[in-house]
PDB file of C-alpha atoms in Angstrom:
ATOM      1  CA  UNK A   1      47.432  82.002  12.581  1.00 90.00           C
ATOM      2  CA  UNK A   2      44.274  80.120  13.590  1.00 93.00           C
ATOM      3  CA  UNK A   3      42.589  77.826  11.927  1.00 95.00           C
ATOM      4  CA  UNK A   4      39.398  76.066  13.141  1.00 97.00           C
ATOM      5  CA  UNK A   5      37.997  72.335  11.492  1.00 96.00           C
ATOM      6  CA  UNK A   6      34.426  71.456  11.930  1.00 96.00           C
ATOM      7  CA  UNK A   7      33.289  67.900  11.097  1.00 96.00           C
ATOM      8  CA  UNK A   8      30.256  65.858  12.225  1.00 97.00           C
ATOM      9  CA  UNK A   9      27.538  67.530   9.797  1.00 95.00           C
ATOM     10  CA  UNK A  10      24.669  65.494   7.716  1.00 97.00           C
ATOM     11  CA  UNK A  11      21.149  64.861   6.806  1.00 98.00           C
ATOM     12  CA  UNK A  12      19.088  63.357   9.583  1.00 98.00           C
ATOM     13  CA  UNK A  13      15.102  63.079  10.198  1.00 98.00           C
ATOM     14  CA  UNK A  14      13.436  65.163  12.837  1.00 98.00           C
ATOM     15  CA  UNK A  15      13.809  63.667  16.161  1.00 98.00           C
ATOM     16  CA  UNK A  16      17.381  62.279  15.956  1.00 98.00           C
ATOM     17  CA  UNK A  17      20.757  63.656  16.581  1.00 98.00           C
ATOM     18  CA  UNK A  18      24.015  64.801  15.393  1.00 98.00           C
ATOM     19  CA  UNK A  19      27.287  65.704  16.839  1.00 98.00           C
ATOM     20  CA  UNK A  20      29.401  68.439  15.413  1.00 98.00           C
ATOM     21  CA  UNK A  21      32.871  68.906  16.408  1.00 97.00           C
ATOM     22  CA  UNK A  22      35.467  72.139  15.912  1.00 97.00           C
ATOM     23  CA  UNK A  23      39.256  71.647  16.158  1.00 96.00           C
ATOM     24  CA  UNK A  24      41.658  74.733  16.606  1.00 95.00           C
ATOM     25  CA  UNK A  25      44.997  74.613  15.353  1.00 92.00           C
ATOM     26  CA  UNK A  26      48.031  77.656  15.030  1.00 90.00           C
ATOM     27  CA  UNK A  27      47.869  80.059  17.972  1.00 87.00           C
ATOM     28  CA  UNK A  28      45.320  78.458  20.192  1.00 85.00           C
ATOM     29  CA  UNK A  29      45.853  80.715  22.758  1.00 84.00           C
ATOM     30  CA  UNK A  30      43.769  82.818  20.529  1.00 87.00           C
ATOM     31  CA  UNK A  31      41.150  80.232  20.649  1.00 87.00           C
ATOM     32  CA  UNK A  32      40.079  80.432  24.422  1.00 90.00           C
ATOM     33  CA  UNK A  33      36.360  81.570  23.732  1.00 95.00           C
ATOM     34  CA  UNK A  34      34.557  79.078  21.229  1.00 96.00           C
ATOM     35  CA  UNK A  35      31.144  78.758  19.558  1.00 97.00           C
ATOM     36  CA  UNK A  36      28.683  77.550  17.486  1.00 98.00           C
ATOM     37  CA  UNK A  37      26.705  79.352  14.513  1.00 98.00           C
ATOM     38  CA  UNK A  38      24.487  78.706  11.679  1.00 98.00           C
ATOM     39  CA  UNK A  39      22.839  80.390   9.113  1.00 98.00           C
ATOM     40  CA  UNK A  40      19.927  78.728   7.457  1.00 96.00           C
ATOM     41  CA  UNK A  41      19.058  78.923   3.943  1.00 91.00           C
ATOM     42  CA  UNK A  42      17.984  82.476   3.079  1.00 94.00           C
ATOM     43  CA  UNK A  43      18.558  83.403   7.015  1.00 95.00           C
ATOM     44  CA  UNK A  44      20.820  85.409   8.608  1.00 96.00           C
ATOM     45  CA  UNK A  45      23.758  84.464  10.924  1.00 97.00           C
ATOM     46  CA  UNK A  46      22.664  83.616  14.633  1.00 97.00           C
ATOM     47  CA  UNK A  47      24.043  82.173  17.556  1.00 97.00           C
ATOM     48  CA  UNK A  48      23.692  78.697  19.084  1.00 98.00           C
ATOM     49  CA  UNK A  49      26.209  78.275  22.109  1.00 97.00           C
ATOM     50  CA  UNK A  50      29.500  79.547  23.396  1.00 96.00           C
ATOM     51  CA  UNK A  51      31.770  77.872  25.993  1.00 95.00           C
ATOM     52  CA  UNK A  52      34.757  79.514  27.597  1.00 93.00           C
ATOM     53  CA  UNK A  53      37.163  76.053  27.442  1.00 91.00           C
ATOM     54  CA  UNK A  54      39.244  76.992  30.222  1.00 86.00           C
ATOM     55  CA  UNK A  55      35.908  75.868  32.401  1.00 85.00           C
ATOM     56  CA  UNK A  56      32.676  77.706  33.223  1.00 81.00           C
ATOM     57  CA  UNK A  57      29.662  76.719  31.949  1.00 91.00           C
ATOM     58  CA  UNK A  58      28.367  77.393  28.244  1.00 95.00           C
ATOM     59  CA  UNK A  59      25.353  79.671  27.407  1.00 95.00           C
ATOM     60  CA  UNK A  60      22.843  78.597  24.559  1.00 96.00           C
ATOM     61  CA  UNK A  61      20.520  80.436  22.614  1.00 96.00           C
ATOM     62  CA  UNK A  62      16.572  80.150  24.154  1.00 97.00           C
ATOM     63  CA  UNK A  63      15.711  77.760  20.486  1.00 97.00           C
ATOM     64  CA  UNK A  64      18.393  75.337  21.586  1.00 98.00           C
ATOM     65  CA  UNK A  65      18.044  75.130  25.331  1.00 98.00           C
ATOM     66  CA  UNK A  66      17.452  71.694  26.660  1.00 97.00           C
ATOM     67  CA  UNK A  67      18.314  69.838  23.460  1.00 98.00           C
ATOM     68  CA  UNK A  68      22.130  71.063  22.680  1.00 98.00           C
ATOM     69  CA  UNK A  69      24.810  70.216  24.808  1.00 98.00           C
ATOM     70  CA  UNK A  70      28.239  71.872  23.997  1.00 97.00           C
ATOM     71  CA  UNK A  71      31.633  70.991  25.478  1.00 95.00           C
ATOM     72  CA  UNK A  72      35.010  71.362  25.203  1.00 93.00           C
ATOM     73  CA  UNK A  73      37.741  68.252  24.855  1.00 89.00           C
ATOM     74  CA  UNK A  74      40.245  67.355  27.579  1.00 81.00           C
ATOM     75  CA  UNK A  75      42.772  69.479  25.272  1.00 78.00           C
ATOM     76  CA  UNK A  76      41.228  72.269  25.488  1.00 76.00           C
ATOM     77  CA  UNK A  77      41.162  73.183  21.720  1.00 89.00           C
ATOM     78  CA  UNK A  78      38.273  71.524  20.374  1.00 94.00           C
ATOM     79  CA  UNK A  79      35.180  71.621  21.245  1.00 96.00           C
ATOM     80  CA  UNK A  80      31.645  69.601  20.270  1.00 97.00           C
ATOM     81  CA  UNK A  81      28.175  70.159  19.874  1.00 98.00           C
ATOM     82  CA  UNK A  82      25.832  67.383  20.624  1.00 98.00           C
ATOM     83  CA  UNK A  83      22.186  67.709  18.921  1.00 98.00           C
ATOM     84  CA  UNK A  84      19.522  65.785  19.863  1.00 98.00           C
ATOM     85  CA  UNK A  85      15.458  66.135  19.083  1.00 98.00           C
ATOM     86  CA  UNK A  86      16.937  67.867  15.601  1.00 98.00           C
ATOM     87  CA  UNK A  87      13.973  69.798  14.225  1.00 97.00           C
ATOM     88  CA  UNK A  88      13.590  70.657  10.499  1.00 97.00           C
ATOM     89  CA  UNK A  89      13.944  74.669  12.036  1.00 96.00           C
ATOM     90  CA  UNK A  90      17.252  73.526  12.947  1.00 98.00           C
ATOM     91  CA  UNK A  91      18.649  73.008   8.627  1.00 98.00           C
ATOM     92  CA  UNK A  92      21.173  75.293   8.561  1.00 98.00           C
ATOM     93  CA  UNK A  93      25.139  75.621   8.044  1.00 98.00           C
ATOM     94  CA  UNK A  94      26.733  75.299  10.773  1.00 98.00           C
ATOM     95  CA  UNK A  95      29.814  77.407  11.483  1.00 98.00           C
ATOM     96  CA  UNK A  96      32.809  76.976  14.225  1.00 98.00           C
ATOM     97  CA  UNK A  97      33.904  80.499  15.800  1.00 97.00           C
ATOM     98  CA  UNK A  98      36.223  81.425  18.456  1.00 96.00           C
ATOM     99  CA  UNK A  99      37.739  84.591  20.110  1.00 94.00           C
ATOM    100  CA  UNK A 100      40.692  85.065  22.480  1.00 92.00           C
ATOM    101  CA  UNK A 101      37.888  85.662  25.288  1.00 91.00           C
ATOM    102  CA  UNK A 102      34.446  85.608  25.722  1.00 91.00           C
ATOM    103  CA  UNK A 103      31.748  88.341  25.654  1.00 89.00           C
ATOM    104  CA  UNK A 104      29.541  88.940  28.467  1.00 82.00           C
ATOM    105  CA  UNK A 105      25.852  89.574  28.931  1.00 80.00           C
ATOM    106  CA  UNK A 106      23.729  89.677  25.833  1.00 80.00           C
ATOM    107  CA  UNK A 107      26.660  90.362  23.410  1.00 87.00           C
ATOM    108  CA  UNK A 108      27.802  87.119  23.571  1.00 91.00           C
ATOM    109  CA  UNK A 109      25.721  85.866  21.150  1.00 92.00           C
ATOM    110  CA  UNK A 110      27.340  88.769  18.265  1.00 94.00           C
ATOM    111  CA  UNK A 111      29.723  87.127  15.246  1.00 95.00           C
ATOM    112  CA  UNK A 112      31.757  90.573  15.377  1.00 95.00           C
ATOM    113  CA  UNK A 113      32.886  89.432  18.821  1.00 95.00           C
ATOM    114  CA  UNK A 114      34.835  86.184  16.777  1.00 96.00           C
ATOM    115  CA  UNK A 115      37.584  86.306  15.065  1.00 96.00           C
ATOM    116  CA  UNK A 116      37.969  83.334  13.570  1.00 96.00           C
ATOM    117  CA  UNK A 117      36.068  81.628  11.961  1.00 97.00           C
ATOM    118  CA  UNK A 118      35.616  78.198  10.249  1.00 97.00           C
ATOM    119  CA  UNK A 119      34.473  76.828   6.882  1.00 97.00           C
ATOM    120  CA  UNK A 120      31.074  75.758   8.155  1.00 97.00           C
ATOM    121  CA  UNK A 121      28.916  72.071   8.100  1.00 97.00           C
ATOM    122  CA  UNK A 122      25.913  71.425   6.531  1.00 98.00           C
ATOM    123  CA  UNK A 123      22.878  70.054   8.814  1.00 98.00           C
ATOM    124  CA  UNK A 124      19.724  68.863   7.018  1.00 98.00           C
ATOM    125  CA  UNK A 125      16.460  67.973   8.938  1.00 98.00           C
ATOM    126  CA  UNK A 126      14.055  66.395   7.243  1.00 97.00           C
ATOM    127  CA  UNK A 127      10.024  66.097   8.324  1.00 90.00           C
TER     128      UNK A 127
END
């Protein structure tokens, strides 16, 4: 099986920065495709980035661009999410995903396209 361990979640004001990381363990082979997702209170599941960890570069969703950075350790199964100019828009439980391959085009971004899935991290932005 496949388990996947996110850590790095907190409360933080608006304007600083977080880093989230997501650790696969079991049958990692599984794990080749991983993202990031959060729901926000009330909200519905959505995307924030998705990195292929056998290289490429990641894609992010447009509210994200320019201040998210996602990458992928030197081992291949974990991968980390660095947050900077946090926004209170930005509160939200963050959850760990990953698939044996990644979608292309604009389905990338679609949670049926994951697998697996982890226990999520909380991120509160305060004003």
């Amino acid at each position: 099986q496949v388990r996947l361990a996110e850590s790095g979640g907190g409360s933080v004001q608006a304007g600083g920065s977080l880093r989230l990381s997501c650790a696969a363990s079991g049958y990692t082979y599984r794990t080749s495709c991983m993202a990031w997702f959060r729901q926000p209170p009330g909200g519905q599941r959505e995307a924030v980035g998705s990195i292929f960890t056998g290289g490429g570069s990641p894609i992010y969703a447009d509210p994200v661009k320019g201040r998210f950075t996602l990458s992928a350790g030197s081992a291949r199964n974990t991968v980390f999410l660095q947050m900077n100019s946090l926004k209170s828009d930005d509160t939200a439980m963050y959850f760990c995903a990953a698939a044996r391959w990644c979608s292309d085009g604009r389905t990338w971004s679609l949670p049926q396209n994951f697998q697996y899935w982890g226990q999520g991290t909380q991120v509160t932005v305060s004003s």
